[in-house]
Protein backbone atom coordinates (compact mmCIF):
# COMPACT_ATOMS: atom_id res chain seq x y z
CA UNK A 1 0.00 0.00 0.00
CA UNK A 2 0.94 3.66 -0.28
CA UNK A 3 1.30 4.01 3.49
CA UNK A 4 3.67 1.03 3.67
CA UNK A 5 5.73 2.54 0.85
CA UNK A 6 5.93 5.90 2.64
CA UNK A 7 7.02 4.20 5.89
CA UNK A 8 9.69 2.28 3.97
CA UNK A 9 11.00 5.52 2.42
CA UNK A 10 11.06 7.22 5.83
CA UNK A 11 13.00 4.31 7.30
CA UNK A 12 15.49 4.41 4.43
CA UNK A 13 16.03 8.12 4.97
CA UNK A 14 16.65 7.60 8.68
CA UNK A 15 19.31 4.97 7.95
CA UNK A 16 21.06 7.06 5.28
CA UNK A 17 24.32 8.43 6.76
CA UNK A 18 24.44 11.33 4.30
CA UNK A 19 20.98 12.51 5.28
CA UNK A 20 21.88 12.14 8.95
CA UNK A 21 25.00 14.28 8.37
CA UNK A 22 22.81 16.97 6.82
CA UNK A 23 20.55 16.98 9.84
CA UNK A 24 23.57 17.43 12.12
CA UNK A 25 24.63 20.47 10.07
CA UNK A 26 21.09 21.82 10.15
CA UNK A 27 20.44 21.26 6.42
CA UNK A 28 17.04 19.87 5.48
CA UNK A 29 17.07 16.93 3.01
CA UNK A 30 14.41 18.55 0.82
CA UNK A 31 16.72 21.55 0.34
CA UNK A 32 19.49 19.41 -1.17
CA UNK A 33 20.21 17.67 -4.44
CA UNK A 34 21.72 14.18 -4.59
CA UNK A 35 24.18 13.38 -7.37
CA UNK A 36 24.71 9.65 -7.72
CA UNK A 37 26.99 7.64 -9.99
CA UNK A 38 25.69 4.95 -12.31
CA UNK A 39 29.06 3.18 -12.53
CA UNK A 40 31.63 2.11 -9.98
CA UNK A 41 34.13 4.85 -9.16
CA UNK A 42 37.40 4.05 -7.43
CA UNK A 43 37.99 5.86 -4.16
CA UNK A 44 40.01 9.05 -4.64
CA UNK A 45 39.08 9.42 -8.33
CA UNK A 46 38.10 12.94 -9.37
CA UNK A 47 34.50 13.13 -10.56
CA UNK A 48 33.36 15.73 -13.09
CA UNK A 49 29.85 17.12 -13.49
CA UNK A 50 28.89 18.29 -16.99
CA UNK A 51 26.73 21.40 -17.17
CA UNK A 52 25.93 20.75 -20.82
CA UNK A 53 26.99 22.27 -24.14
CA UNK A 54 26.45 25.85 -22.98
CA UNK A 55 27.84 29.24 -23.97
CA UNK A 56 29.79 31.41 -21.54
CA UNK A 57 27.01 34.03 -21.16
CA UNK A 58 24.61 31.24 -20.20
CA UNK A 59 27.10 29.64 -17.81
CA UNK A 60 27.86 32.96 -16.13
CA UNK A 61 24.21 33.94 -15.78
CA UNK A 62 23.06 30.53 -14.57
CA UNK A 63 26.04 29.09 -12.68
CA UNK A 64 28.42 31.98 -12.05
CA UNK A 65 31.47 30.88 -14.05
CA UNK A 66 32.92 30.83 -17.58
CA UNK A 67 35.24 28.47 -19.45
CA UNK A 68 38.31 29.54 -21.36
CA UNK A 69 38.34 28.31 -24.97
CA UNK A 70 34.74 27.17 -24.60
CA UNK A 71 33.92 25.25 -27.83
CA UNK A 72 30.20 25.96 -27.32
CA UNK A 73 30.54 29.70 -26.87
CA UNK A 74 28.55 32.01 -29.15
CA UNK A 75 27.92 35.70 -29.57
CA UNK A 76 24.42 36.89 -30.39
CA UNK A 77 23.98 39.57 -33.05
CA UNK A 78 20.30 40.32 -32.39
CA UNK A 79 20.80 43.87 -30.97
CA UNK A 80 23.05 44.82 -33.88
CA UNK A 81 20.63 43.38 -36.46
CA UNK A 82 17.78 45.38 -34.96
CA UNK A 83 20.00 48.45 -34.98
CA UNK A 84 20.74 47.91 -38.69
CA UNK A 85 17.02 47.52 -39.32
CA UNK A 86 16.30 50.82 -37.57
CA UNK A 87 19.07 52.63 -39.45
CA UNK A 88 17.80 51.34 -42.82
CA UNK A 89 14.08 51.24 -42.15
CA UNK A 90 12.94 52.27 -45.64
CA UNK A 91 15.29 49.82 -47.36
CA UNK A 92 14.91 46.75 -45.14
CA UNK A 93 11.49 47.05 -43.43
CA UNK A 94 9.65 44.86 -45.94
CA UNK A 95 12.42 42.27 -45.96
CA UNK A 96 12.52 41.98 -42.17
CA UNK A 97 8.73 41.66 -42.01
CA UNK A 98 8.77 38.84 -44.57
CA UNK A 99 11.66 37.09 -42.82
CA UNK A 100 10.00 37.34 -39.42
CA UNK A 101 6.55 36.24 -40.58
CA UNK A 102 7.44 33.68 -43.28
CA UNK A 103 11.07 33.54 -44.34
CA UNK A 104 12.69 32.23 -41.17
CA UNK A 105 10.30 29.30 -40.87
CA UNK A 106 10.45 28.56 -44.59
CA UNK A 107 14.24 28.63 -44.72
CA UNK A 108 14.60 26.57 -41.52
CA UNK A 109 12.25 23.89 -42.85
CA UNK A 110 13.95 23.89 -46.25
CA UNK A 111 17.41 23.63 -44.72
CA UNK A 112 16.33 20.81 -42.41
CA UNK A 113 14.78 18.96 -45.36
CA UNK A 114 17.94 19.42 -47.43
CA UNK A 115 20.10 18.13 -44.58
CA UNK A 116 17.88 15.07 -44.18
CA UNK A 117 18.11 14.34 -47.90
CA UNK A 118 21.89 14.66 -47.86
CA UNK A 119 22.21 12.25 -44.94
CA UNK A 120 19.70 9.69 -46.25
CA UNK A 121 21.32 6.53 -47.71
CA UNK A 122 20.94 6.29 -51.49
CA UNK A 123 19.25 2.88 -51.37
CA UNK A 124 16.54 4.11 -49.00
CA UNK A 125 15.47 7.22 -50.94
CA UNK A 126 12.90 5.31 -52.97
CA UNK A 127 11.51 3.33 -50.04
CA UNK A 128 7.97 3.97 -48.92
CA UNK A 129 7.76 6.53 -46.15
CA UNK A 130 5.45 5.51 -43.29
CA UNK A 131 2.51 7.88 -42.95
CA UNK A 132 1.03 8.80 -39.60
CA UNK A 133 -2.63 8.27 -39.02
CA UNK A 134 -4.94 11.26 -38.65
CA UNK A 135 -5.38 10.51 -34.96
CA UNK A 136 -1.61 10.57 -34.38
CA UNK A 137 -1.36 13.91 -36.17
CA UNK A 138 -4.19 15.36 -34.09
CA UNK A 139 -2.57 14.22 -30.85
CA UNK A 140 0.74 15.86 -31.76
CA UNK A 141 -0.55 19.03 -33.41
CA UNK A 142 -1.80 20.72 -30.25
CA UNK A 143 1.47 20.03 -28.45
CA UNK A 144 3.54 21.25 -31.38
CA UNK A 145 1.61 24.43 -32.19
CA UNK A 146 2.61 26.26 -29.03
CA UNK A 147 6.26 25.18 -29.32
CA UNK A 148 6.35 26.22 -32.98
CA UNK A 149 4.92 29.63 -32.15
CA UNK A 150 7.59 30.21 -29.54
CA UNK A 151 10.29 29.04 -31.94
CA UNK A 152 9.15 31.47 -34.62
CA UNK A 153 9.26 34.34 -32.15
CA UNK A 154 12.84 33.48 -31.29
CA UNK A 155 14.46 33.79 -34.74
CA UNK A 156 16.66 36.53 -33.31
CA UNK A 157 18.12 34.01 -30.87
CA UNK A 158 19.61 32.15 -33.87
CA UNK A 159 21.41 35.21 -35.17
CA UNK A 160 24.76 34.03 -33.78
CA UNK A 161 28.41 33.44 -34.50
CA UNK A 162 29.91 30.28 -33.02
CA UNK A 163 33.19 29.75 -31.16
CA UNK A 164 35.07 29.27 -34.44
CA UNK A 165 33.89 32.61 -35.81
CA UNK A 166 31.34 30.94 -38.12
CA UNK A 167 27.87 32.51 -38.45
CA UNK A 168 24.87 30.18 -38.23
CA UNK A 169 23.13 29.21 -41.47
CA UNK A 170 20.09 31.31 -40.56
CA UNK A 171 22.32 34.32 -39.90
CA UNK A 172 23.95 34.05 -43.31
CA UNK A 173 20.58 33.45 -44.99
CA UNK A 174 19.29 36.73 -43.54
CA UNK A 175 22.50 38.50 -44.60
CA UNK A 176 21.96 37.17 -48.13
CA UNK A 177 18.38 38.43 -48.09
CA UNK A 178 19.49 41.92 -47.02
CA UNK A 179 22.26 41.98 -49.63
CA UNK A 180 19.87 41.50 -52.58
CA UNK A 181 19.50 44.41 -54.96
CA UNK A 182 16.01 45.91 -55.07
CA UNK A 183 15.32 44.28 -58.44
CA UNK A 184 16.51 40.91 -57.09
CA UNK A 185 14.34 41.28 -54.02
CA UNK A 186 11.25 42.12 -56.13
CA UNK A 187 11.85 39.11 -58.35
CA UNK A 188 12.33 36.88 -55.30
CA UNK A 189 9.22 38.05 -53.44
CA UNK A 190 6.76 38.33 -56.33
CA UNK A 191 5.45 34.79 -55.69
CA UNK A 192 5.28 35.20 -51.89
CA UNK A 193 1.72 33.80 -51.76
CA UNK A 194 2.66 30.66 -53.66
CA UNK A 195 4.22 28.25 -51.15
CA UNK A 196 5.48 25.79 -53.76
CA UNK A 197 7.27 28.46 -55.76
CA UNK A 198 8.77 30.05 -52.66
CA UNK A 199 9.99 26.63 -51.49
CA UNK A 200 11.99 26.40 -54.71
CA UNK A 201 13.15 30.00 -54.52
CA UNK A 202 14.33 29.82 -50.90
CA UNK A 203 17.45 28.01 -52.07
CA UNK A 204 18.69 31.41 -53.22
CA UNK A 205 19.29 32.34 -49.57
CA UNK A 206 21.59 29.33 -49.19
CA UNK A 207 23.98 30.71 -51.82
CA UNK A 208 25.87 32.76 -49.29
CA UNK A 209 29.49 32.66 -50.42
CA UNK A 210 29.56 36.06 -52.07
CA UNK A 211 31.09 39.40 -51.22
CA UNK A 212 27.78 41.25 -50.80
CA UNK A 213 26.52 38.82 -48.15
CA UNK A 214 29.68 39.15 -46.08
CA UNK A 215 29.66 42.91 -46.58
CA UNK A 216 26.31 43.08 -44.75
CA UNK A 217 27.65 40.75 -42.07
CA UNK A 218 30.73 42.93 -41.54
CA UNK A 219 28.48 45.99 -41.26
CA UNK A 220 26.59 44.28 -38.44
CA UNK A 221 29.78 43.09 -36.73
CA UNK A 222 31.13 46.64 -36.72
CA UNK A 223 28.03 47.74 -34.83
CA UNK A 224 28.97 45.35 -32.05
CA UNK A 225 31.42 47.25 -29.90
CA UNK A 226 34.29 45.45 -28.21
CA UNK A 227 33.55 44.98 -24.54
CA UNK A 228 35.74 46.25 -21.74
CA UNK A 229 36.04 44.53 -18.37
CA UNK A 230 34.14 46.39 -15.62
CA UNK A 231 35.87 47.24 -12.37
CA UNK A 232 34.23 45.27 -9.55
CA UNK A 233 35.42 44.25 -6.10
CA UNK A 234 34.64 40.53 -6.47
CA UNK A 235 37.88 39.15 -7.94
CA UNK A 236 36.37 35.76 -8.83
CA UNK A 237 33.46 37.31 -10.71
CA UNK A 238 35.72 39.79 -12.46
CA UNK A 239 38.05 37.03 -13.66
CA UNK A 240 35.11 35.14 -15.17
CA UNK A 241 33.76 38.28 -16.83
CA UNK A 242 37.23 38.77 -18.27
CA UNK A 243 37.08 35.26 -19.77
CA UNK A 244 33.67 36.00 -21.29
CA UNK A 245 34.82 39.31 -22.81
CA UNK A 246 38.08 37.90 -24.18
CA UNK A 247 36.14 35.05 -25.79
CA UNK A 248 33.60 37.38 -27.38
CA UNK A 249 36.28 39.72 -28.73
CA UNK A 250 38.22 36.75 -30.15
CA UNK A 251 35.11 35.35 -31.87
CA UNK A 252 34.36 38.76 -33.37
CA UNK A 253 37.92 39.08 -34.63
CA UNK A 254 37.88 35.56 -36.14
CA UNK A 255 34.58 36.24 -37.90
CA UNK A 256 35.69 39.58 -39.36
CA UNK A 257 39.01 38.14 -40.54
PDB file of N, CA and C in Angstrom, residues 154-218:
ATOM      1  N   UNK A 154      11.459  33.424 -31.772  1.00  0.00           N
ATOM      2  CA  UNK A 154      12.839  33.482 -31.295  1.00  0.00           C
ATOM      3  C   UNK A 154      13.863  33.442 -32.419  1.00  0.00           C
ATOM      4  N   UNK A 155      13.484  33.854 -33.650  1.00  0.00           N
ATOM      5  CA  UNK A 155      14.456  33.785 -34.741  1.00  0.00           C
ATOM      6  C   UNK A 155      15.686  34.624 -34.442  1.00  0.00           C
ATOM      7  N   UNK A 156      15.508  35.693 -33.671  1.00  0.00           N
ATOM      8  CA  UNK A 156      16.655  36.531 -33.315  1.00  0.00           C
ATOM      9  C   UNK A 156      17.669  35.779 -32.462  1.00  0.00           C
ATOM     10  N   UNK A 157      17.197  34.778 -31.714  1.00  0.00           N
ATOM     11  CA  UNK A 157      18.119  34.007 -30.873  1.00  0.00           C
ATOM     12  C   UNK A 157      19.071  33.158 -31.708  1.00  0.00           C
ATOM     13  N   UNK A 158      18.735  32.933 -32.980  1.00  0.00           N
ATOM     14  CA  UNK A 158      19.607  32.146 -33.868  1.00  0.00           C
ATOM     15  C   UNK A 158      20.573  33.014 -34.658  1.00  0.00           C
ATOM     16  N   UNK A 159      20.491  34.307 -34.467  1.00  0.00           N
ATOM     17  CA  UNK A 159      21.412  35.206 -35.170  1.00  0.00           C
ATOM     18  C   UNK A 159      22.734  35.247 -34.411  1.00  0.00           C
ATOM     19  N   UNK A 160      23.554  34.231 -34.598  1.00  0.00           N
ATOM     20  CA  UNK A 160      24.755  34.029 -33.780  1.00  0.00           C
ATOM     21  C   UNK A 160      25.985  33.716 -34.622  1.00  0.00           C
ATOM     22  N   UNK A 161      27.130  33.894 -33.972  1.00  0.00           N
ATOM     23  CA  UNK A 161      28.413  33.444 -34.502  1.00  0.00           C
ATOM     24  C   UNK A 161      28.981  32.466 -33.487  1.00  0.00           C
ATOM     25  N   UNK A 162      29.456  31.300 -33.952  1.00  0.00           N
ATOM     26  CA  UNK A 162      29.913  30.281 -33.019  1.00  0.00           C
ATOM     27  C   UNK A 162      31.360  30.508 -32.576  1.00  0.00           C
ATOM     28  N   UNK A 163      31.867  29.600 -31.765  1.00  0.00           N
ATOM     29  CA  UNK A 163      33.195  29.754 -31.161  1.00  0.00           C
ATOM     30  C   UNK A 163      34.311  29.789 -32.183  1.00  0.00           C
ATOM     31  N   UNK A 164      34.057  29.268 -33.381  1.00  0.00           N
ATOM     32  CA  UNK A 164      35.066  29.269 -34.442  1.00  0.00           C
ATOM     33  C   UNK A 164      34.960  30.487 -35.351  1.00  0.00           C
ATOM     34  N   UNK A 165      34.066  31.417 -34.989  1.00  0.00           N
ATOM     35  CA  UNK A 165      33.885  32.609 -35.806  1.00  0.00           C
ATOM     36  C   UNK A 165      32.997  32.379 -37.015  1.00  0.00           C
ATOM     37  N   UNK A 166      32.218  31.277 -37.003  1.00  0.00           N
ATOM     38  CA  UNK A 166      31.344  30.943 -38.125  1.00  0.00           C
ATOM     39  C   UNK A 166      29.898  31.341 -37.805  1.00  0.00           C
ATOM     40  N   UNK A 167      29.277  32.167 -38.660  1.00  0.00           N
ATOM     41  CA  UNK A 167      27.866  32.513 -38.453  1.00  0.00           C
ATOM     42  C   UNK A 167      26.978  31.299 -38.680  1.00  0.00           C
ATOM     43  N   UNK A 168      25.828  31.259 -38.010  1.00  0.00           N
ATOM     44  CA  UNK A 168      24.869  30.178 -38.235  1.00  0.00           C
ATOM     45  C   UNK A 168      24.290  30.293 -39.636  1.00  0.00           C
ATOM     46  N   UNK A 169      23.731  29.205 -40.141  1.00  0.00           N
ATOM     47  CA  UNK A 169      23.133  29.210 -41.473  1.00  0.00           C
ATOM     48  C   UNK A 169      22.006  30.235 -41.578  1.00  0.00           C
ATOM     49  N   UNK A 170      21.186  30.342 -40.535  1.00  0.00           N
ATOM     50  CA  UNK A 170      20.089  31.305 -40.559  1.00  0.00           C
ATOM     51  C   UNK A 170      20.616  32.739 -40.584  1.00  0.00           C
ATOM     52  N   UNK A 171      21.718  32.980 -39.887  1.00  0.00           N
ATOM     53  CA  UNK A 171      22.317  34.316 -39.895  1.00  0.00           C
ATOM     54  C   UNK A 171      22.762  34.685 -41.304  1.00  0.00           C
ATOM     55  N   UNK A 172      23.471  33.777 -41.959  1.00  0.00           N
ATOM     56  CA  UNK A 172      23.950  34.049 -43.310  1.00  0.00           C
ATOM     57  C   UNK A 172      22.800  34.148 -44.304  1.00  0.00           C
ATOM     58  N   UNK A 173      21.739  33.372 -44.093  1.00  0.00           N
ATOM     59  CA  UNK A 173      20.579  33.451 -44.987  1.00  0.00           C
ATOM     60  C   UNK A 173      19.947  34.838 -44.907  1.00  0.00           C
ATOM     61  N   UNK A 174      19.840  35.378 -43.695  1.00  0.00           N
ATOM     62  CA  UNK A 174      19.291  36.733 -43.543  1.00  0.00           C
ATOM     63  C   UNK A 174      20.227  37.761 -44.164  1.00  0.00           C
ATOM     64  N   UNK A 175      21.536  37.580 -43.993  1.00  0.00           N
ATOM     65  CA  UNK A 175      22.497  38.502 -44.603  1.00  0.00           C
ATOM     66  C   UNK A 175      22.354  38.488 -46.126  1.00  0.00           C
ATOM     67  N   UNK A 176      22.155  37.298 -46.693  1.00  0.00           N
ATOM     68  CA  UNK A 176      21.963  37.168 -48.134  1.00  0.00           C
ATOM     69  C   UNK A 176      20.708  37.916 -48.560  1.00  0.00           C
ATOM     70  N   UNK A 177      19.645  37.757 -47.790  1.00  0.00           N
ATOM     71  CA  UNK A 177      18.380  38.429 -48.085  1.00  0.00           C
ATOM     72  C   UNK A 177      18.558  39.949 -48.103  1.00  0.00           C
ATOM     73  N   UNK A 178      19.277  40.473 -47.123  1.00  0.00           N
ATOM     74  CA  UNK A 178      19.492  41.921 -47.017  1.00  0.00           C
ATOM     75  C   UNK A 178      20.435  42.438 -48.098  1.00  0.00           C
ATOM     76  N   UNK A 179      21.273  41.558 -48.630  1.00  0.00           N
ATOM     77  CA  UNK A 179      22.261  41.981 -49.630  1.00  0.00           C
ATOM     78  C   UNK A 179      21.679  42.049 -51.046  1.00  0.00           C
ATOM     79  N   UNK A 180      20.471  41.511 -51.242  1.00  0.00           N
ATOM     80  CA  UNK A 180      19.874  41.503 -52.578  1.00  0.00           C
ATOM     81  C   UNK A 180      19.618  42.922 -53.068  1.00  0.00           C
ATOM     82  N   UNK A 181      19.877  43.135 -54.350  1.00  0.00           N
ATOM     83  CA  UNK A 181      19.498  44.405 -54.959  1.00  0.00           C
ATOM     84  C   UNK A 181      17.979  44.507 -54.971  1.00  0.00           C
ATOM     85  N   UNK A 182      17.463  45.713 -55.101  1.00  0.00           N
ATOM     86  CA  UNK A 182      16.014  45.907 -55.066  1.00  0.00           C
ATOM     87  C   UNK A 182      15.324  45.103 -56.164  1.00  0.00           C
ATOM     88  N   UNK A 183      15.922  45.055 -57.342  1.00  0.00           N
ATOM     89  CA  UNK A 183      15.323  44.276 -58.437  1.00  0.00           C
ATOM     90  C   UNK A 183      15.343  42.777 -58.127  1.00  0.00           C
ATOM     91  N   UNK A 184      16.422  42.319 -57.484  1.00  0.00           N
ATOM     92  CA  UNK A 184      16.514  40.907 -57.095  1.00  0.00           C
ATOM     93  C   UNK A 184      15.489  40.567 -56.029  1.00  0.00           C
ATOM     94  N   UNK A 185      15.316  41.474 -55.087  1.00  0.00           N
ATOM     95  CA  UNK A 185      14.336  41.281 -54.020  1.00  0.00           C
ATOM     96  C   UNK A 185      12.929  41.210 -54.596  1.00  0.00           C
ATOM     97  N   UNK A 186      12.589  42.104 -55.524  1.00  0.00           N
ATOM     98  CA  UNK A 186      11.250  42.123 -56.129  1.00  0.00           C
ATOM     99  C   UNK A 186      10.988  40.827 -56.896  1.00  0.00           C
ATOM    100  N   UNK A 187      11.988  40.360 -57.600  1.00  0.00           N
ATOM    101  CA  UNK A 187      11.847  39.111 -58.348  1.00  0.00           C
ATOM    102  C   UNK A 187      11.668  37.933 -57.398  1.00  0.00           C
ATOM    103  N   UNK A 188      12.395  37.968 -56.290  1.00  0.00           N
ATOM    104  CA  UNK A 188      12.334  36.882 -55.304  1.00  0.00           C
ATOM    105  C   UNK A 188      10.974  36.834 -54.623  1.00  0.00           C
ATOM    106  N   UNK A 189      10.415  37.992 -54.284  1.00  0.00           N
ATOM    107  CA  UNK A 189       9.224  38.051 -53.442  1.00  0.00           C
ATOM    108  C   UNK A 189       7.922  38.080 -54.226  1.00  0.00           C
ATOM    109  N   UNK A 190       7.990  38.150 -55.554  1.00  0.00           N
ATOM    110  CA  UNK A 190       6.757  38.334 -56.329  1.00  0.00           C
ATOM    111  C   UNK A 190       5.799  37.151 -56.185  1.00  0.00           C
ATOM    112  N   UNK A 191       6.314  35.964 -55.863  1.00  0.00           N
ATOM    113  CA  UNK A 191       5.454  34.787 -55.686  1.00  0.00           C
ATOM    114  C   UNK A 191       5.271  34.440 -54.210  1.00  0.00           C
ATOM    115  N   UNK A 192       5.289  35.446 -53.347  1.00  0.00           N
ATOM    116  CA  UNK A 192       5.278  35.198 -51.894  1.00  0.00           C
ATOM    117  C   UNK A 192       4.052  34.436 -51.411  1.00  0.00           C
ATOM    118  N   UNK A 193       2.946  34.499 -52.170  1.00  0.00           N
ATOM    119  CA  UNK A 193       1.724  33.801 -51.756  1.00  0.00           C
ATOM    120  C   UNK A 193       1.648  32.381 -52.299  1.00  0.00           C
ATOM    121  N   UNK A 194       2.623  32.003 -53.094  1.00  0.00           N
ATOM    122  CA  UNK A 194       2.658  30.656 -53.658  1.00  0.00           C
ATOM    123  C   UNK A 194       3.729  29.846 -52.917  1.00  0.00           C
ATOM    124  N   UNK A 195       3.296  28.984 -52.014  1.00  0.00           N
ATOM    125  CA  UNK A 195       4.216  28.246 -51.150  1.00  0.00           C
ATOM    126  C   UNK A 195       5.163  27.362 -51.953  1.00  0.00           C
ATOM    127  N   UNK A 196       4.641  26.693 -52.968  1.00  0.00           N
ATOM    128  CA  UNK A 196       5.479  25.785 -53.764  1.00  0.00           C
ATOM    129  C   UNK A 196       6.594  26.543 -54.479  1.00  0.00           C
ATOM    130  N   UNK A 197       6.265  27.676 -55.057  1.00  0.00           N
ATOM    131  CA  UNK A 197       7.275  28.459 -55.760  1.00  0.00           C
ATOM    132  C   UNK A 197       8.303  29.035 -54.791  1.00  0.00           C
ATOM    133  N   UNK A 198       7.837  29.488 -53.639  1.00  0.00           N
ATOM    134  CA  UNK A 198       8.766  30.052 -52.656  1.00  0.00           C
ATOM    135  C   UNK A 198       9.676  28.981 -52.072  1.00  0.00           C
ATOM    136  N   UNK A 199       9.167  27.743 -51.969  1.00  0.00           N
ATOM    137  CA  UNK A 199       9.995  26.628 -51.490  1.00  0.00           C
ATOM    138  C   UNK A 199      11.177  26.397 -52.425  1.00  0.00           C
ATOM    139  N   UNK A 200      10.912  26.553 -53.733  1.00  0.00           N
ATOM    140  CA  UNK A 200      11.990  26.402 -54.715  1.00  0.00           C
ATOM    141  C   UNK A 200      12.924  27.611 -54.712  1.00  0.00           C
ATOM    142  N   UNK A 201      12.355  28.780 -54.486  1.00  0.00           N
ATOM    143  CA  UNK A 201      13.154  30.000 -54.517  1.00  0.00           C
ATOM    144  C   UNK A 201      14.033  30.180 -53.291  1.00  0.00           C
ATOM    145  N   UNK A 202      13.617  29.581 -52.168  1.00  0.00           N
ATOM    146  CA  UNK A 202      14.325  29.823 -50.902  1.00  0.00           C
ATOM    147  C   UNK A 202      15.774  29.364 -50.960  1.00  0.00           C
ATOM    148  N   UNK A 203      16.073  28.484 -51.908  1.00  0.00           N
ATOM    149  CA  UNK A 203      17.452  28.009 -52.069  1.00  0.00           C
ATOM    150  C   UNK A 203      18.403  29.166 -52.362  1.00  0.00           C
ATOM    151  N   UNK A 204      17.872  30.234 -52.934  1.00  0.00           N
ATOM    152  CA  UNK A 204      18.690  31.411 -53.217  1.00  0.00           C
ATOM    153  C   UNK A 204      19.394  31.920 -51.960  1.00  0.00           C
ATOM    154  N   UNK A 205      18.714  31.825 -50.818  1.00  0.00           N
ATOM    155  CA  UNK A 205      19.287  32.336 -49.568  1.00  0.00           C
ATOM    156  C   UNK A 205      20.384  31.426 -49.027  1.00  0.00           C
ATOM    157  N   UNK A 206      20.526  30.242 -49.619  1.00  0.00           N
ATOM    158  CA  UNK A 206      21.591  29.332 -49.189  1.00  0.00           C
ATOM    159  C   UNK A 206      22.866  29.528 -50.009  1.00  0.00           C
ATOM    160  N   UNK A 207      22.798  30.380 -51.016  1.00  0.00           N
ATOM    161  CA  UNK A 207      23.983  30.708 -51.820  1.00  0.00           C
ATOM    162  C   UNK A 207      24.649  31.927 -51.198  1.00  0.00           C
ATOM    163  N   UNK A 208      25.421  31.663 -50.153  1.00  0.00           N
ATOM    164  CA  UNK A 208      25.872  32.762 -49.287  1.00  0.00           C
ATOM    165  C   UNK A 208      27.331  33.149 -49.468  1.00  0.00           C
ATOM    166  N   UNK A 209      28.052  32.402 -50.283  1.00  0.00           N
ATOM    167  CA  UNK A 209      29.486  32.662 -50.419  1.00  0.00           C
ATOM    168  C   UNK A 209      29.770  33.752 -51.451  1.00  0.00           C
ATOM    169  N   UNK A 210      29.289  34.944 -51.180  1.00  0.00           N
ATOM    170  CA  UNK A 210      29.559  36.063 -52.074  1.00  0.00           C
ATOM    171  C   UNK A 210      29.920  37.295 -51.255  1.00  0.00           C
ATOM    172  N   UNK A 211      30.551  38.231 -51.902  1.00  0.00           N
ATOM    173  CA  UNK A 211      31.087  39.403 -51.219  1.00  0.00           C
ATOM    174  C   UNK A 211      29.987  40.270 -50.613  1.00  0.00           C
ATOM    175  N   UNK A 212      28.855  40.381 -51.294  1.00  0.00           N
ATOM    176  CA  UNK A 212      27.780  41.251 -50.803  1.00  0.00           C
ATOM    177  C   UNK A 212      27.197  40.732 -49.486  1.00  0.00           C
ATOM    178  N   UNK A 213      27.050  39.409 -49.387  1.00  0.00           N
ATOM    179  CA  UNK A 213      26.522  38.819 -48.148  1.00  0.00           C
ATOM    180  C   UNK A 213      27.442  39.119 -46.969  1.00  0.00           C
ATOM    181  N   UNK A 214      28.738  38.919 -47.167  1.00  0.00           N
ATOM    182  CA  UNK A 214      29.682  39.150 -46.076  1.00  0.00           C
ATOM    183  C   UNK A 214      29.897  40.629 -45.807  1.00  0.00           C
ATOM    184  N   UNK A 215      29.588  41.468 -46.799  1.00  0.00           N
ATOM    185  CA  UNK A 215      29.660  42.909 -46.582  1.00  0.00           C
ATOM    186  C   UNK A 215      28.592  43.352 -45.580  1.00  0.00           C
ATOM    187  N   UNK A 216      27.383  42.777 -45.703  1.00  0.00           N
ATOM    188  CA  UNK A 216      26.309  43.083 -44.748  1.00  0.00           C
ATOM    189  C   UNK A 216      26.671  42.543 -43.373  1.00  0.00           C
ATOM    190  N   UNK A 217      27.238  41.334 -43.343  1.00  0.00           N
ATOM    191  CA  UNK A 217      27.653  40.747 -42.068  1.00  0.00           C
ATOM    192  C   UNK A 217      28.698  41.617 -41.377  1.00  0.00           C
ATOM    193  N   UNK A 218      29.673  42.080 -42.117  1.00  0.00           N
ATOM    194  CA  UNK A 218      30.725  42.933 -41.536  1.00  0.00           C
ATOM    195  C   UNK A 218      30.144  44.242 -41.011  1.00  0.00           C
TER     196      UNK A 218
END
